[in-house]
């Protein structure tokens, strides 16, 4: 695949920036969907291995290969599109059925460039029971439900902690071991399943017996046998040999089981500290690791949970995207809609719903896994101070800066007020209190020019450069990469020269 001049330049700048980095951890910043896939994809060329350390099939990333073919990944690291060896580390919740579909799709798209993929032998394994159990938990929580992706991430993590269920290696032990484990899990969950049947949440015939679960797993187990490994040991060898490793965080700190907005979180360790836990590499291997946080200029959230800078709301945003599919395609209606809303926003007459809809449509904010419409928020310095404290980034990659083109100005959250008191920077209140905080805003000037596709810092309009500089001054962390459009080469890399 021949690179364009712009791509050669971009890869050269990235390689200058990360020249001395052997271990790079890429994480999100807010609540996921920040464009990590595109950044990881660009960086993968510099690394030998791409490793996922948390999350499961609920994560979603749309990938475009160097020759323009597209596929959506959930479990396999984004590095696959660049053909580097991919590892699903121990912290990944493994769904065999979905993995096979994804792998087949990757093979269709990558052909002979499909790299090796390794699966950790100790990852927890999905069964239909996990899915049913998640349905039951969500039902039981009623209005307080999490609004999960439905991929059983919570039950996979929770039952693993309870030492129930299977791990990948059980698929290859004698069938007695596997059968006993499946029977125990079924026995533990059966009273809940019976209650689900009684309440007509599920039909009895849709609850598989242990023998059916075993049969389904065994049908596919041999297809991945050659990929199953002790990835902790393999990674240790790779590290010692000096190979360069890129760790891909799934989701983002706001959805981390411990550091996020519990209980409205996913169930893995998506913060940077999840990398040693989710791979089995020692802390010493990360002594010189660099953390790169990917931040979308306008955060989004799906599912329930606090979102202090939210413009509109989750329910209406989801409904809006369902009712107006034409606005999320390249149509005349879309162009007209965006032009009208932008004029309204710049006139100062727009409501919060107008702002939310404008950005939702402009950013094609639909989930890659569930297709749900994402609710959009404003840049939030208070949340950023918190996640910087937790993640310790060396750099930010700021994606979708082009979304602010044409706006006169944008409100930016610079403080939270709780019960009349302004909260100190970096402090994050409990989830219930976080839903009650009032955001304090400052207006930051934007720029009239369309910056889509700009690849040089010096080509950005002065006001856009001032915006970025102000942002990084406030954060105290350099913004090294700036996304200016969806395509692979639509990004600016800021090396020490600018
Ligand atoms: P779960 O990971 O399916 O358990 O979902 C828990 C919460 O995290 C829900 O609010 C989901 O919408 C959210 N979530 C999980 N994965 C993603 C993701 O990849 N992007 C954005 N939100 C996610």
Short mmCIF file of C-alpha atoms and ligand atoms in Angstrom, two decimals:
data_model
loop_
_atom_site.label_atom_id
_atom_site.label_comp_id
_atom_site.label_asym_id
_atom_site.label_seq_id
_atom_site.Cartn_x
_atom_site.Cartn_y
_atom_site.Cartn_z
CA UNK A 1 0.00 0.00 0.00
CA UNK A 2 1.53 3.29 -1.15
CA UNK A 3 1.29 6.21 1.27
CA UNK A 4 0.31 9.69 0.18
CA UNK A 5 2.73 12.55 0.84
CA UNK A 6 0.51 13.79 3.69
CA UNK A 7 0.42 10.33 5.26
CA UNK A 8 4.20 9.96 5.01
CA UNK A 9 4.59 13.29 6.73
CA UNK A 10 2.08 12.39 9.46
CA UNK A 11 3.72 9.05 10.19
CA UNK A 12 7.12 10.76 10.26
CA UNK A 13 5.90 13.28 12.83
CA UNK A 14 4.27 10.58 14.95
CA UNK A 15 7.43 8.56 14.87
CA UNK A 16 9.43 11.62 15.98
CA UNK A 17 7.01 12.23 18.86
CA UNK A 18 7.00 8.64 20.12
CA UNK A 19 10.54 7.67 19.07
CA UNK A 20 11.70 6.66 22.53
CA UNK A 21 8.47 5.10 23.74
CA UNK A 22 8.46 1.31 24.16
CA UNK A 23 5.17 1.08 26.06
CA UNK A 24 2.30 3.37 25.11
CA UNK A 25 -1.06 3.28 26.87
CA UNK A 26 -3.93 4.91 25.00
CA UNK A 27 -7.07 5.60 27.01
CA UNK A 28 -10.26 7.58 26.63
CA UNK A 29 -11.13 10.61 28.72
CA UNK A 30 -14.84 10.99 29.37
CA UNK A 31 -17.37 8.17 28.69
CA UNK A 32 -15.93 6.53 25.60
CA UNK A 33 -16.57 6.93 21.89
CA UNK A 34 -13.76 9.47 21.65
CA UNK A 35 -12.16 8.32 18.45
CA UNK A 36 -9.47 6.14 20.06
CA UNK A 37 -9.70 3.76 17.11
CA UNK A 38 -8.42 6.32 14.64
CA UNK A 39 -5.54 7.42 16.89
CA UNK A 40 -4.52 3.86 17.73
CA UNK A 41 -4.70 2.98 14.08
CA UNK A 42 -2.30 5.77 13.14
CA UNK A 43 0.08 4.87 15.95
CA UNK A 44 0.03 1.12 15.35
CA UNK A 45 2.55 1.43 12.53
CA UNK A 46 5.16 2.42 15.11
CA UNK A 47 4.54 -0.56 17.37
CA UNK A 48 5.05 -4.31 17.21
CA UNK A 49 2.07 -5.41 19.28
CA UNK A 50 -1.42 -4.05 20.01
CA UNK A 51 -2.93 -5.20 23.28
CA UNK A 52 -6.41 -4.86 24.74
CA UNK A 53 -6.39 -4.95 28.53
CA UNK A 54 -10.02 -4.42 29.50
CA UNK A 55 -13.63 -4.44 28.34
CA UNK A 56 -15.33 -6.88 26.05
CA UNK A 57 -17.69 -7.02 23.10
CA UNK A 58 -19.53 -3.91 24.34
CA UNK A 59 -16.73 -1.69 23.08
CA UNK A 60 -16.95 -0.67 19.45
CA UNK A 61 -14.57 0.86 16.95
CA UNK A 62 -14.98 1.43 13.27
CA UNK A 63 -11.81 0.72 11.37
CA UNK A 64 -10.70 1.60 7.90
CA UNK A 65 -7.76 -0.36 6.50
CA UNK A 66 -4.95 1.42 4.62
CA UNK A 67 -6.67 0.55 1.34
CA UNK A 68 -9.99 1.99 2.44
CA UNK A 69 -11.95 -1.11 3.52
CA UNK A 70 -14.16 -0.74 6.56
CA UNK A 71 -15.10 -3.04 9.39
CA UNK A 72 -16.38 -2.69 12.93
CA UNK A 73 -14.37 -4.23 15.72
CA UNK A 74 -15.42 -4.97 19.29
CA UNK A 75 -12.97 -7.40 20.84
CA UNK A 76 -9.95 -7.37 18.56
CA UNK A 77 -7.50 -4.46 19.06
CA UNK A 78 -7.64 -1.68 16.47
CA UNK A 79 -4.01 -2.41 15.63
CA UNK A 80 -5.28 -5.24 13.43
CA UNK A 81 -6.04 -2.82 10.60
CA UNK A 82 -2.32 -2.04 10.33
CA UNK A 83 -1.42 -5.71 10.41
CA UNK A 84 0.46 -5.81 13.72
CA UNK A 85 0.13 -8.76 16.08
CA UNK A 86 -2.90 -8.37 18.34
CA UNK A 87 -3.43 -9.64 21.86
CA UNK A 88 -6.64 -9.90 23.84
CA UNK A 89 -5.19 -9.70 27.32
CA UNK A 90 -6.42 -11.33 30.48
CA UNK A 91 -8.57 -8.33 31.42
CA UNK A 92 -10.75 -8.79 28.33
CA UNK A 93 -14.13 -10.49 28.72
CA UNK A 94 -14.20 -13.05 25.96
CA UNK A 95 -17.23 -13.79 23.79
CA UNK A 96 -16.30 -16.68 21.50
CA UNK A 97 -19.29 -16.40 19.18
CA UNK A 98 -18.82 -12.68 18.58
CA UNK A 99 -15.06 -13.07 18.28
CA UNK A 100 -15.46 -15.56 15.44
CA UNK A 101 -17.81 -13.25 13.54
CA UNK A 102 -15.38 -10.37 13.99
CA UNK A 103 -12.36 -12.43 13.05
CA UNK A 104 -14.05 -13.67 9.90
CA UNK A 105 -14.85 -10.09 8.97
CA UNK A 106 -11.27 -9.03 9.67
CA UNK A 107 -10.05 -11.84 7.41
CA UNK A 108 -12.44 -10.77 4.65
CA UNK A 109 -11.13 -7.21 4.84
CA UNK A 110 -7.43 -7.84 5.48
CA UNK A 111 -6.89 -11.03 3.49
CA UNK A 112 -3.26 -12.09 3.60
CA UNK A 113 -2.37 -9.08 5.79
CA UNK A 114 -4.33 -10.52 8.70
CA UNK A 115 -1.85 -10.63 11.59
CA UNK A 116 -1.64 -13.18 14.41
CA UNK A 117 -4.26 -12.76 17.10
CA UNK A 118 -3.74 -14.22 20.56
CA UNK A 119 -6.39 -14.78 23.18
CA UNK A 120 -5.54 -15.08 26.84
CA UNK A 121 -6.31 -18.47 28.31
CA UNK A 122 -7.60 -16.98 31.57
CA UNK A 123 -10.17 -14.56 30.20
CA UNK A 124 -13.74 -15.16 31.40
CA UNK A 125 -15.99 -16.74 28.76
CA UNK A 126 -19.46 -15.52 27.75
CA UNK A 127 -22.45 -17.84 27.82
CA UNK A 128 -26.10 -17.20 27.06
CA UNK A 129 -26.70 -17.36 30.83
CA UNK A 130 -24.54 -14.28 31.36
CA UNK A 131 -26.71 -12.42 28.88
CA UNK A 132 -29.91 -13.56 30.58
CA UNK A 133 -28.54 -12.68 33.98
CA UNK A 134 -27.72 -9.16 32.79
CA UNK A 135 -31.27 -8.81 31.50
CA UNK A 136 -32.52 -9.84 34.92
CA UNK A 137 -30.26 -7.36 36.74
CA UNK A 138 -31.34 -4.51 34.50
CA UNK A 139 -35.00 -5.48 34.95
CA UNK A 140 -34.58 -5.67 38.74
CA UNK A 141 -33.05 -2.20 38.89
CA UNK A 142 -36.07 -0.72 37.13
CA UNK A 143 -35.67 3.00 36.59
CA UNK A 144 -32.17 2.89 38.05
CA UNK A 145 -30.91 0.46 35.40
CA UNK A 146 -27.48 1.06 33.90
CA UNK A 147 -28.52 0.95 30.26
CA UNK A 148 -25.78 -1.49 29.32
CA UNK A 149 -24.72 -2.51 25.83
CA UNK A 150 -26.33 -5.92 26.46
CA UNK A 151 -23.06 -7.80 26.02
CA UNK A 152 -23.07 -9.15 29.59
CA UNK A 153 -19.92 -7.30 30.61
CA UNK A 154 -21.12 -6.89 34.23
CA UNK A 155 -22.04 -10.57 34.72
CA UNK A 156 -18.81 -11.70 33.05
CA UNK A 157 -16.76 -9.60 35.46
CA UNK A 158 -18.96 -10.26 38.49
CA UNK A 159 -19.27 -14.00 38.13
CA UNK A 160 -15.54 -14.24 37.47
CA UNK A 161 -14.93 -12.44 40.77
CA UNK A 162 -17.31 -14.91 42.40
CA UNK A 163 -15.15 -17.64 40.84
CA UNK A 164 -18.10 -18.97 38.86
CA UNK A 165 -18.29 -19.73 35.14
CA UNK A 166 -15.60 -20.62 32.66
CA UNK A 167 -12.28 -19.21 31.56
CA UNK A 168 -10.91 -19.83 28.09
CA UNK A 169 -8.60 -22.69 29.18
CA UNK A 170 -11.58 -24.68 30.47
CA UNK A 171 -12.64 -25.18 26.86
CA UNK A 172 -9.65 -27.46 26.37
CA UNK A 173 -9.64 -29.41 29.59
CA UNK A 174 -11.39 -32.76 29.89
CA UNK A 175 -15.10 -32.37 29.38
CA UNK A 176 -15.81 -33.39 33.00
CA UNK A 177 -14.21 -30.19 34.35
CA UNK A 178 -16.12 -27.99 31.98
CA UNK A 179 -19.39 -29.80 32.56
CA UNK A 180 -19.09 -29.53 36.33
CA UNK A 181 -18.38 -25.81 36.12
CA UNK A 182 -21.31 -25.23 33.80
CA UNK A 183 -23.64 -27.22 36.01
CA UNK A 184 -22.61 -25.20 39.08
CA UNK A 185 -23.16 -21.93 37.27
CA UNK A 186 -26.55 -23.06 36.04
CA UNK A 187 -27.55 -24.16 39.56
CA UNK A 188 -26.54 -20.78 40.97
CA UNK A 189 -28.51 -18.81 38.39
CA UNK A 190 -31.53 -21.09 37.98
CA UNK A 191 -33.70 -19.50 40.71
CA UNK A 192 -33.33 -16.16 38.89
CA UNK A 193 -34.13 -17.77 35.54
CA UNK A 194 -37.24 -19.40 37.04
CA UNK A 195 -38.37 -16.01 38.30
CA UNK A 196 -37.74 -14.51 34.86
CA UNK A 197 -39.94 -17.19 33.31
CA UNK A 198 -42.66 -16.58 35.90
CA UNK A 199 -42.57 -12.86 35.14
CA UNK A 200 -42.54 -13.60 31.39
CA UNK A 201 -39.25 -11.79 30.86
CA UNK A 202 -37.98 -14.85 29.04
CA UNK A 203 -39.51 -18.08 27.72
CA UNK A 204 -38.38 -21.33 29.31
CA UNK A 205 -37.33 -22.66 25.90
CA UNK A 206 -34.88 -19.75 25.54
CA UNK A 207 -32.90 -20.75 28.61
CA UNK A 208 -30.32 -23.31 27.51
CA UNK A 209 -29.45 -26.28 29.70
CA UNK A 210 -25.78 -26.96 30.59
CA UNK A 211 -25.58 -29.60 27.88
CA UNK A 212 -26.63 -27.04 25.25
CA UNK A 213 -24.16 -24.42 26.46
CA UNK A 214 -21.41 -27.01 26.41
CA UNK A 215 -22.34 -28.15 22.92
CA UNK A 216 -22.34 -24.59 21.56
CA UNK A 217 -18.98 -23.77 23.10
CA UNK A 218 -17.37 -27.01 21.95
CA UNK A 219 -18.64 -26.43 18.42
CA UNK A 220 -16.43 -23.34 18.19
CA UNK A 221 -13.63 -23.97 20.67
CA UNK A 222 -11.33 -25.75 18.22
CA UNK A 223 -11.56 -22.87 15.76
CA UNK A 224 -9.54 -20.68 18.14
CA UNK A 225 -7.36 -23.34 19.76
CA UNK A 226 -4.23 -22.17 17.94
CA UNK A 227 -4.75 -18.57 19.15
CA UNK A 228 -5.11 -19.34 22.85
CA UNK A 229 -1.99 -18.55 24.85
CA UNK A 230 -0.64 -17.45 28.17
CA UNK A 231 -0.48 -13.89 26.89
CA UNK A 232 1.03 -12.57 30.13
CA UNK A 233 4.05 -14.77 29.52
CA UNK A 234 4.22 -13.91 25.79
CA UNK A 235 4.04 -10.22 26.59
CA UNK A 236 6.76 -10.53 29.15
CA UNK A 237 9.04 -12.10 26.52
CA UNK A 238 8.13 -9.41 24.00
CA UNK A 239 8.88 -6.66 26.51
CA UNK A 240 12.22 -8.18 27.46
CA UNK A 241 13.14 -8.48 23.79
CA UNK A 242 12.55 -4.74 23.42
CA UNK A 243 9.43 -4.97 21.26
CA UNK A 244 7.21 -1.91 21.27
CA UNK A 245 3.76 -2.41 22.74
CA UNK A 246 0.65 -0.30 22.32
CA UNK A 247 -2.02 -0.83 24.99
CA UNK A 248 -5.53 0.01 23.88
CA UNK A 249 -7.86 1.03 26.67
CA UNK A 250 -11.51 0.25 25.97
CA UNK A 251 -14.22 2.78 26.90
CA UNK A 252 -12.89 5.51 29.21
CA UNK A 253 -12.22 6.56 32.83
CA UNK A 254 -15.85 7.62 33.36
CA UNK A 255 -16.87 4.00 32.74
CA UNK A 256 -14.10 2.39 34.83
CA UNK A 257 -15.51 0.09 37.50
CA UNK A 258 -13.60 1.82 40.31
CA UNK A 259 -12.79 5.31 39.04
CA UNK A 260 -15.92 5.99 36.99
CA UNK A 261 -19.41 7.09 37.88
CA UNK A 262 -20.42 3.85 39.64
CA UNK A 263 -22.90 2.15 39.24
CA UNK A 264 -23.30 3.70 35.80
CA UNK A 265 -20.10 2.18 34.54
CA UNK A 266 -18.85 -0.78 32.59
CA UNK A 267 -17.13 -3.55 34.54
CA UNK A 268 -13.46 -3.38 33.55
CA UNK A 269 -10.45 -1.25 34.44
CA UNK A 270 -10.39 1.17 31.55
CA UNK A 271 -8.05 3.68 33.20
CA UNK A 272 -4.33 3.51 32.40
CA UNK A 273 -3.65 1.53 35.59
CA UNK A 274 -5.76 -1.25 34.05
CA UNK A 275 -2.88 -2.04 31.69
CA UNK A 276 -0.68 -3.92 34.20
CA UNK A 277 -3.71 -5.57 35.84
CA UNK A 278 -5.27 -6.61 32.56
CA UNK A 279 -2.10 -7.98 30.97
CA UNK A 280 -0.07 -9.51 33.78
CA UNK A 281 2.99 -7.41 33.00
CA UNK A 282 4.80 -6.14 36.09
CA UNK A 283 4.62 -2.49 37.15
CA UNK A 284 8.33 -2.16 36.42
CA UNK A 285 7.58 -2.70 32.73
CA UNK A 286 5.48 0.45 32.85
CA UNK A 287 8.03 2.63 34.65
CA UNK A 288 8.72 4.56 31.46
CA UNK A 289 5.34 4.01 29.81
CA UNK A 290 3.69 7.00 28.22
CA UNK A 291 -0.03 7.60 28.62
CA UNK A 292 -1.88 9.26 25.76
CA UNK A 293 -5.45 10.27 26.53
CA UNK A 294 -7.82 10.61 23.62
CA UNK A 295 -10.34 13.37 24.19
CA UNK A 296 -13.19 14.26 21.89
CA UNK A 297 -13.69 18.02 21.91
CA UNK A 298 -17.36 17.47 22.81
CA UNK A 299 -17.92 14.53 25.16
CA UNK A 300 -20.84 12.16 24.64
CA UNK A 301 -22.62 9.62 26.77
CA UNK A 302 -25.00 6.72 26.16
CA UNK A 303 -26.80 4.74 28.85
CA UNK A 304 -27.59 6.20 32.27
CA UNK A 305 -25.37 8.17 34.66
CA UNK A 306 -24.26 11.71 35.47
CA UNK A 307 -23.02 13.98 32.71
CA UNK A 308 -22.52 17.48 34.15
CA UNK A 309 -21.86 19.25 30.84
CA UNK A 310 -24.67 17.52 28.91
CA UNK A 311 -26.46 19.80 26.49
CA UNK A 312 -29.76 17.97 26.13
CA UNK A 313 -30.55 14.51 27.58
CA UNK A 314 -30.03 10.79 26.88
CA UNK A 315 -33.64 9.80 26.22
CA UNK A 316 -34.45 12.54 23.75
CA UNK A 317 -31.10 12.19 21.97
CA UNK A 318 -31.75 8.49 21.44
CA UNK A 319 -35.26 9.14 20.20
CA UNK A 320 -34.09 11.97 17.97
CA UNK A 321 -31.62 9.77 16.08
CA UNK A 322 -34.25 7.05 15.68
CA UNK A 323 -36.82 9.47 14.30
CA UNK A 324 -34.41 11.26 11.95
CA UNK A 325 -32.18 8.67 10.30
CA UNK A 326 -31.92 10.89 7.20
CA UNK A 327 -29.91 13.46 9.19
CA UNK A 328 -27.20 10.90 9.86
CA UNK A 329 -26.61 10.25 6.18
CA UNK A 330 -25.04 12.47 3.61
CA UNK A 331 -28.33 14.09 2.51
CA UNK A 332 -29.50 17.56 1.52
CA UNK A 333 -31.80 17.48 4.55
CA UNK A 334 -28.73 17.05 6.75
CA UNK A 335 -26.89 19.99 5.17
CA UNK A 336 -29.98 22.21 5.54
CA UNK A 337 -30.54 21.13 9.13
CA UNK A 338 -26.94 21.87 10.10
CA UNK A 339 -26.92 25.27 8.40
CA UNK A 340 -30.16 26.32 10.11
CA UNK A 341 -29.08 25.16 13.56
CA UNK A 342 -25.68 26.82 13.24
CA UNK A 343 -27.31 30.12 12.33
CA UNK A 344 -29.62 29.77 15.34
CA UNK A 345 -26.72 29.01 17.67
CA UNK A 346 -24.69 31.95 16.43
CA UNK A 347 -27.71 34.27 16.80
CA UNK A 348 -27.78 33.43 20.50
CA UNK A 349 -31.38 32.17 20.22
CA UNK A 350 -30.68 28.42 20.36
CA UNK A 351 -32.05 26.23 23.14
CA UNK A 352 -30.05 23.44 24.77
CA UNK A 353 -31.94 20.99 22.54
CA UNK A 354 -30.81 22.92 19.43
CA UNK A 355 -27.19 22.78 20.56
CA UNK A 356 -27.44 19.09 21.41
CA UNK A 357 -29.11 18.16 18.13
CA UNK A 358 -26.66 20.22 16.09
CA UNK A 359 -23.63 18.44 17.52
CA UNK A 360 -25.29 15.03 17.54
CA UNK A 361 -25.97 15.29 13.82
CA UNK A 362 -22.69 17.02 12.96
CA UNK A 363 -20.67 14.33 14.75
CA UNK A 364 -22.73 11.37 13.47
CA UNK A 365 -23.13 10.45 17.12
CA UNK A 366 -24.47 6.90 16.91
CA UNK A 367 -22.96 4.02 18.90
CA UNK A 368 -20.87 1.49 16.92
CA UNK A 369 -22.15 -1.42 19.06
CA UNK A 370 -25.78 -0.53 19.79
CA UNK A 371 -26.62 2.17 17.21
CA UNK A 372 -28.02 4.31 20.05
CA UNK A 373 -27.98 8.07 19.56
CA UNK A 374 -25.35 9.63 21.83
CA UNK A 375 -26.10 12.67 23.93
CA UNK A 376 -23.52 15.45 23.54
CA UNK A 377 -21.94 17.70 26.17
CA UNK A 378 -19.59 20.65 26.35
CA UNK A 379 -15.86 20.55 27.10
CA UNK A 380 -15.61 20.02 30.86
CA UNK A 381 -12.41 21.12 32.58
CA UNK A 382 -13.57 19.83 35.97
CA UNK A 383 -13.95 16.30 34.63
CA UNK A 384 -10.65 16.66 32.81
CA UNK A 385 -8.76 17.71 35.96
CA UNK A 386 -10.12 14.58 37.64
CA UNK A 387 -9.20 12.16 34.87
CA UNK A 388 -5.77 13.73 34.47
CA UNK A 389 -5.16 13.06 38.15
CA UNK A 390 -6.23 9.43 37.74
CA UNK A 391 -4.49 8.69 34.43
CA UNK A 392 -1.33 10.84 34.55
CA UNK A 393 -1.14 11.49 30.80
CA UNK A 394 1.95 12.79 29.03
CA UNK A 395 -0.16 13.93 26.08
CA UNK A 396 -3.67 14.44 24.85
CA UNK A 397 -4.97 13.63 21.41
CA UNK A 398 -7.84 16.04 20.83
CA UNK A 399 -10.26 14.62 18.28
CA UNK A 400 -12.92 16.37 16.18
CA UNK A 401 -11.73 19.92 16.67
CA UNK A 402 -13.35 20.61 13.29
CA UNK A 403 -16.75 20.37 15.01
CA UNK A 404 -16.27 23.85 16.42
CA UNK A 405 -15.69 25.44 13.00
CA UNK A 406 -18.19 28.17 12.24
CA UNK A 407 -19.27 28.76 15.83
CA UNK A 408 -18.82 32.23 17.30
CA UNK A 409 -18.02 30.73 20.67
CA UNK A 410 -18.55 27.66 22.84
CA UNK A 411 -19.34 27.45 26.56
CA UNK A 412 -16.70 25.48 28.48
CA UNK A 413 -17.31 24.07 31.96
CA UNK A 414 -14.76 25.55 34.37
CA UNK A 415 -16.34 24.74 37.72
CA UNK A 416 -18.91 22.64 39.56
CA UNK A 417 -21.13 24.09 42.28
CA UNK A 418 -22.67 21.69 44.77
CA UNK A 419 -25.14 22.98 47.37
CA UNK A 420 -23.96 26.51 46.78
CA UNK A 421 -20.26 25.67 47.18
CA UNK A 422 -17.71 25.61 44.40
CA UNK A 423 -15.83 22.31 44.35
CA UNK A 424 -12.03 22.27 44.27
CA UNK A 425 -10.32 21.22 41.05
CA UNK A 426 -9.66 17.52 40.64
CA UNK A 427 -12.22 16.53 43.26
CA UNK A 428 -15.04 14.33 42.03
CA UNK A 429 -18.21 14.08 44.11
CA UNK A 430 -20.23 10.84 44.54
CA UNK A 431 -22.32 9.79 41.60
CA UNK A 432 -25.58 11.08 43.14
CA UNK A 433 -24.00 14.43 43.93
CA UNK A 434 -22.43 14.61 40.49
CA UNK A 435 -25.91 14.46 38.97
CA UNK A 436 -26.80 17.50 41.09
CA UNK A 437 -23.81 19.75 40.45
CA UNK A 438 -24.38 22.95 38.57
CA UNK A 439 -21.83 23.65 35.94
CA UNK A 440 -20.09 27.03 35.79
CA UNK A 441 -19.25 28.11 32.24
CA UNK A 442 -16.84 30.38 30.45
CA UNK A 443 -17.31 31.30 26.80
CA UNK A 444 -14.34 30.51 24.58
CA UNK A 445 -13.99 32.11 21.17
CA UNK A 446 -14.08 29.80 18.14
CA UNK A 447 -13.27 30.51 14.48
CA UNK A 448 -15.33 30.97 11.29
CA UNK A 449 -13.10 28.96 8.92
CA UNK A 450 -13.73 25.28 8.16
CA UNK A 451 -10.65 23.43 9.40
CA UNK A 452 -11.63 19.98 8.10
CA UNK A 453 -8.67 18.05 6.80
CA UNK A 454 -5.95 20.50 7.88
CA UNK A 455 -2.75 18.60 8.64
CA UNK A 456 -0.33 21.40 9.59
CA UNK A 457 -0.47 23.35 12.82
CA UNK A 458 0.59 26.49 10.96
CA UNK A 459 -2.40 26.13 8.59
CA UNK A 460 -4.92 26.35 11.42
CA UNK A 461 -6.59 29.75 11.76
CA UNK A 462 -5.06 31.87 14.52
CA UNK A 463 -8.19 31.63 16.67
CA UNK A 464 -8.14 27.83 16.50
CA UNK A 465 -4.49 27.78 17.56
CA UNK A 466 -5.29 30.15 20.41
CA UNK A 467 -8.15 27.86 21.45
CA UNK A 468 -5.88 24.82 21.58
CA UNK A 469 -3.12 26.68 23.42
CA UNK A 470 -5.58 27.98 26.00
CA UNK A 471 -6.97 24.47 26.45
CA UNK A 472 -3.57 22.89 27.07
CA UNK A 473 -2.51 25.72 29.36
CA UNK A 474 -5.56 25.12 31.51
CA UNK A 475 -5.00 21.34 31.52
CA UNK A 476 -1.27 21.47 32.04
CA UNK A 477 -0.83 18.66 29.49
CA UNK A 478 0.32 19.12 25.88
CA UNK A 479 -2.17 18.42 23.12
CA UNK A 480 0.09 16.54 20.76
CA UNK A 481 -2.40 15.31 18.18
CA UNK A 482 -5.41 17.14 16.80
CA UNK A 483 -8.09 15.41 14.75
CA UNK A 484 -9.55 17.54 11.97
CA UNK A 485 -11.81 15.00 10.25
CA UNK A 486 -12.79 11.34 10.16
CA UNK A 487 -10.19 10.15 7.66
CA UNK A 488 -6.92 8.53 8.61
CA UNK A 489 -4.74 11.41 7.42
CA UNK A 490 -6.95 14.22 8.74
CA UNK A 491 -4.85 15.03 11.76
CA UNK A 492 -2.21 17.45 12.95
CA UNK A 493 0.78 16.14 14.86
CA UNK A 494 2.51 18.73 16.99
CA UNK A 495 6.12 17.86 17.52
CA UNK A 496 8.39 20.04 19.66
CA UNK A 497 8.78 22.43 16.72
CA UNK A 498 5.26 23.86 17.17
P1 LIG B 1 -21.73 -2.37 29.71
O1 LIG B 1 -20.28 -2.17 29.46
O2 LIG B 1 -22.45 -3.02 28.56
O3 LIG B 1 -21.99 -3.05 31.01
O4 LIG B 1 -22.41 -0.92 29.82
C1 LIG B 1 -22.26 -0.10 30.98
C2 LIG B 1 -22.34 1.36 30.60
O5 LIG B 1 -21.21 1.69 29.82
C3 LIG B 1 -23.55 1.73 29.75
O6 LIG B 1 -23.93 3.05 30.08
C4 LIG B 1 -23.02 1.70 28.35
O7 LIG B 1 -23.75 2.53 27.48
C5 LIG B 1 -21.61 2.21 28.55
N1 LIG B 1 -20.67 1.70 27.55
C6 LIG B 1 -20.14 0.47 27.49
N2 LIG B 1 -19.30 0.35 26.45
C7 LIG B 1 -19.28 1.55 25.84
C8 LIG B 1 -18.56 2.08 24.72
O8 LIG B 1 -17.75 1.43 24.05
N3 LIG B 1 -18.81 3.39 24.42
C9 LIG B 1 -19.66 4.16 25.14
N4 LIG B 1 -20.34 3.70 26.19
C10 LIG B 1 -20.15 2.42 26.54
#
